[in-house]
Amino acid sequence: MTIPTKKKMAPAASKLYADDVSLLMVLIDTNPFFWNSINTSLSFSKFISNVLAFLNSILLLNQLNQVVVIATGYNSCDYIFDSSALQNHNQKGESLLQKLEEFVDKDESLCRDDSVDGPGFSLLSGSLSMALCYIQKVFRSGPLHPRPRILCLHGSPDGPGQYVAIMNAIFSAQRSMVPIDSCIIGAQHSAFLQQASYITSGIYLKPQLLDGLFQYLTTVFATDLHSRSFLQLPKPVGVDFRAACFCHKNTIDMGYICSVCLSIFCKHHKKCSTCGSVFGQAQTQDSSTPDRKRKTSVDN
Amino acid sequence: MYSLLVPSFCAINKLSSALFQGGNYIFEFDSFADRDICREFVAAAIAFHGETGKSTSEKPAAALQDEQLSTAEMEHRIKLLQEDNELQRLHKQFVIGGILTEAEFWATRKKLLDQNDRRKPKQRVALKNEMWSVKPLSDGQSNRVTFNLTPEIIHQIFAEKPAVRQAYLKFVPNKMSEKEFWTKYSRAEYLHSTKNVVAAAAEAAEDEELAVFLKQDDMLTNEARRKIRRVDPTLDMEADVGDDYMHLPDHGLLREESKDVLDSQYEPYRRYFSQDLNQHAAVVLQGRVVDVELGDTRSVAEALARTKQAELANEVSDGNLEKDLSHRISRVAEIEDLQGPRDLAVAPLCIKDPRDYFDSQQANALKPLGDAGSGVKTLKFNVSSVEAYGSLRELISEIRVTGLSEPITDPEVAFKVLSGLTQNISSTKYHLGKSPHESILDSLPKVTKEDLLHHWTSIQELLKHFWSSYPITTKYLYTKVTRLKDAMSQVYPKLQEIKESVQSDFRHQVSLLVQPMLQALDAAFAHYDADVQKRSAKSGERPNGFM
């Protein structure tokens, strides 16, 4: 579905706002294991300073713009900045950093693993859901509100256990007509965010030169939704629509599908782990042939 | 000469094998529908025989003996094929080409077949616009005036004049016969046409039944009152051509209104042209409300009465209409301060045509499975959480201390980024098109695009049947799989042909688009070969009888 970004799709009453008033939800990846394992030129401090400068410029673009920052941690997510809730406008950066530190402390206290291999996974599904809830609250706050969008600054690899939750968040964003932009600061592409940006008509970008992250952010991600109808923005060549199997979380091309709940498995199972349906007997002794399973019983 | 009353598919097939013994045949049918059905199948049979020869003509006849399809189902399938070009192509390619049987083809499309089995004809005939103007045939000699009442006219009379309808239901056949009823009615009409209101009043006084026709229609006035309550009070100020009522007096119709002033006792017998005109227009615009055969007058009257009753009941029970109207009024003539919270704007969910996703698959062509595109190797050492969080905290305090650096980015780096982005955007715009969802497919010549998409859908169809035949348990499945495999192997050269037929600048894109199809076919073949090997290994003997 193409989401028209023309004004006529916005709620009728926001014509009292100028076209380009936006509410930007920024989800920053604060997974410590990822930041620890990254060996490119972007350190976390440089990253945060770029992001702070970017947030300042968004707020400068229009007096009515709002910015909300959510930190995506390893064990939890939380709001760390809300521009509309601030009394002292000179202390924006300070308050953000303060809250960020508190968040990191809290996240550490929730940590149950003593050590982690590699970059680990951050809770993207949690922060997406929080962003969407905030947006819904703004929608219901009255007839006048800015046009919301979500920007994910993400670097950790995709957590396959979050596949279902992320897809649900994506569809709910699509239905509310909220674009999800993705800026990948990690080493590999993220299939989930590619899908998210494709389905919600957002922008997906993996910057080549991470040094110039600020330039990428202001050129591409600072554009408001009204301007996107006449600005040319980068778009990816293709989207990886392959699904992940539900048992091992590997990306697969061929597999088994439960005909009741459409869960995907890479190997033959006796029972669907999502909906509990029992699969029919395989008619061949060869258990590694992929084929469609027929349902024998539907009781759940 | 063969005369076919109810063609069945098996009969046609038997016939078609007979047909090809030679000679010409003429068929005679009872109706156009029968002829069309037959024509489709004979054409299909001819095409089939022409392509595949006689030897295979036994097979579909044999397979189809199992399916006794009714005419309606056959018609329905033909209609589905006629409406969807893509489906027809697939059907022609696979069923007529002998790769799939009819039953197999439709087995996966049960949903299509179940849908609207009995559809109404698309075009409905509306009511005549012509007002039944009184133009009786009268010969100048005698005093007889003849009125012609067709069922159509009767239907219209009942729709426009509820009092007449009610009178009909009441009087016929108790008090008078149908003929008498219409005679009286015609007399009333004649009286009206003479514009002699006084005479009308006089006759009405004598004949009670006639009075019903001569008086004004009370039921009509009640209906009108109800409708007035539902009129939308907001005014659309937009003027258009239809508002021109200045040039044609009486809108070109024949009646004239008499302007005499009469005594009040004659008032009920007066008829107003504008009322008639409005009621006529309303009825015509509403269209046919009942679908009854027009021949039987009584049933028409009853059906109309029932419809009106139902409408009335609906209006009474449907309180929502009033609510909707007030909503609409408040939206159009809006007083913003007094508005409550409005429902959120949401995008409707819809199921997309899978062909739209076709060209996005080229990304998969470039990435082998399991490799999520990581060019940079991430360090896979084990980090303790204390260390990780600690370093994160340090970095945060570092920023707090040092603050934002100036400049935030090195200008050269920024310039490089900007030019890189610009180049990227302009090159993709050149290659892939302007809007985010425009694709390389659109820039190919139309024929190529159609071919590619058709190949893709046919490969999907083949693969669907191929994969669903595993595991192979019966001989039937085995032959089916062999058939499908042969068909699939024929696709490779066709795809190659398409690649070569395109201009050289597009060749790379086309091969990217074709790649996923080839991969899918390769996977199927790999599986087929593996399965064949397993079977022969299991059965313990080599193929071809070798030891």
Tab-separated table of N, CA and C in Angstrom, chain A residues 2-6 198 201-202 228-237, chain B residues 359 425 428-442:
chain	number	residue	atom	x	y	z
A	2	THR	N	0.636	2.108	-0.881
A	2	THR	CA	1.436	3.332	-0.887
A	2	THR	C	0.820	4.298	0.089
A	3	ILE	N	1.620	4.854	0.961
A	3	ILE	CA	1.075	5.823	1.893
A	3	ILE	C	1.281	7.193	1.275
A	4	PRO	N	0.218	7.852	0.878
A	4	PRO	CA	0.409	9.179	0.298
A	4	PRO	C	0.852	10.126	1.376
A	5	THR	N	1.833	10.928	1.047
A	5	THR	CA	2.296	11.857	2.055
A	5	THR	C	1.760	13.232	1.761
A	6	LYS	N	0.713	13.295	0.964
A	6	LYS	CA	0.172	14.606	0.683
A	6	LYS	C	-0.670	15.067	1.843
A	198	TYR	N	10.019	-0.392	4.135
A	198	TYR	CA	9.329	-0.616	2.865
A	198	TYR	C	7.832	-0.561	3.053
A	201	SER	N	6.519	2.927	4.015
A	201	SER	CA	6.999	4.022	3.166
A	201	SER	C	7.947	4.948	3.895
A	202	GLY	N	8.833	4.373	4.672
A	202	GLY	CA	9.867	5.198	5.299
A	202	GLY	C	11.135	5.105	4.475
A	228	ARG	N	8.484	15.234	1.711
A	228	ARG	CA	8.911	14.006	1.035
A	228	ARG	C	8.162	13.764	-0.254
A	229	SER	N	7.048	14.441	-0.418
A	229	SER	CA	6.326	14.206	-1.664
A	229	SER	C	7.020	14.850	-2.842
A	230	PHE	N	7.920	15.807	-2.586
A	230	PHE	CA	8.622	16.367	-3.734
A	230	PHE	C	10.133	16.323	-3.600
A	231	LEU	N	10.641	15.714	-2.551
A	231	LEU	CA	12.084	15.569	-2.453
A	231	LEU	C	12.485	14.174	-2.903
A	232	GLN	N	13.662	14.083	-3.494
A	232	GLN	CA	14.179	12.780	-3.896
A	232	GLN	C	15.033	12.266	-2.757
A	233	LEU	N	14.679	11.115	-2.239
A	233	LEU	CA	15.442	10.551	-1.124
A	233	LEU	C	15.954	9.179	-1.526
A	234	PRO	N	17.026	8.723	-0.907
A	234	PRO	CA	17.592	7.449	-1.353
A	234	PRO	C	16.656	6.285	-1.074
A	235	LYS	N	16.643	5.354	-1.995
A	235	LYS	CA	15.847	4.170	-1.731
A	235	LYS	C	16.669	2.936	-2.045
A	236	PRO	N	16.449	1.870	-1.292
A	236	PRO	CA	17.277	0.679	-1.469
A	236	PRO	C	16.895	-0.088	-2.736
A	237	VAL	N	17.798	-0.938	-3.158
A	237	VAL	CA	17.578	-1.670	-4.400
A	237	VAL	C	16.449	-2.672	-4.252
B	359	ASP	N	9.534	-7.594	-8.240
B	359	ASP	CA	10.857	-7.057	-8.501
B	359	ASP	C	11.663	-6.834	-7.226
B	425	ILE	N	21.342	8.913	-5.295
B	425	ILE	CA	19.944	9.196	-5.608
B	425	ILE	C	19.750	9.368	-7.102
B	428	THR	N	20.026	5.926	-8.860
B	428	THR	CA	18.868	5.050	-8.683
B	428	THR	C	17.667	5.633	-9.377
B	429	LYS	N	17.589	6.959	-9.397
B	429	LYS	CA	16.447	7.560	-10.082
B	429	LYS	C	16.510	7.182	-11.549
B	430	TYR	N	17.716	7.188	-12.070
B	430	TYR	CA	17.875	6.864	-13.471
B	430	TYR	C	17.524	5.408	-13.728
B	431	HIS	N	17.939	4.564	-12.801
B	431	HIS	CA	17.739	3.147	-13.049
B	431	HIS	C	16.390	2.645	-12.598
B	432	LEU	N	15.946	3.136	-11.453
B	432	LEU	CA	14.774	2.503	-10.876
B	432	LEU	C	13.525	3.350	-10.918
B	433	GLY	N	13.638	4.595	-11.323
B	433	GLY	CA	12.406	5.373	-11.370
B	433	GLY	C	12.258	6.293	-10.181
B	434	LYS	N	11.326	7.201	-10.283
B	434	LYS	CA	11.291	8.305	-9.336
B	434	LYS	C	10.641	7.952	-8.012
B	435	SER	N	9.436	7.402	-8.089
B	435	SER	CA	8.734	7.241	-6.822
B	435	SER	C	9.265	6.024	-6.084
B	436	PRO	N	9.096	5.984	-4.779
B	436	PRO	CA	9.691	4.875	-4.025
B	436	PRO	C	9.159	3.518	-4.438
B	437	HIS	N	7.987	3.492	-5.014
B	437	HIS	CA	7.464	2.176	-5.337
B	437	HIS	C	7.450	1.906	-6.823
B	438	GLU	N	8.083	2.792	-7.574
B	438	GLU	CA	8.186	2.495	-8.994
B	438	GLU	C	9.337	1.537	-9.168
B	439	SER	N	9.305	0.764	-10.192
B	439	SER	CA	10.299	-0.296	-10.239
B	439	SER	C	10.917	-0.386	-11.612
B	440	ILE	N	11.920	-1.217	-11.673
B	440	ILE	CA	12.602	-1.427	-12.942
B	440	ILE	C	11.645	-2.048	-13.961
B	441	LEU	N	10.681	-2.780	-13.470
B	441	LEU	CA	9.743	-3.445	-14.363
B	441	LEU	C	9.041	-2.458	-15.273
B	442	ASP	N	8.721	-1.298	-14.712
B	442	ASP	CA	7.950	-0.350	-15.511
B	442	ASP	C	8.769	0.227	-16.644
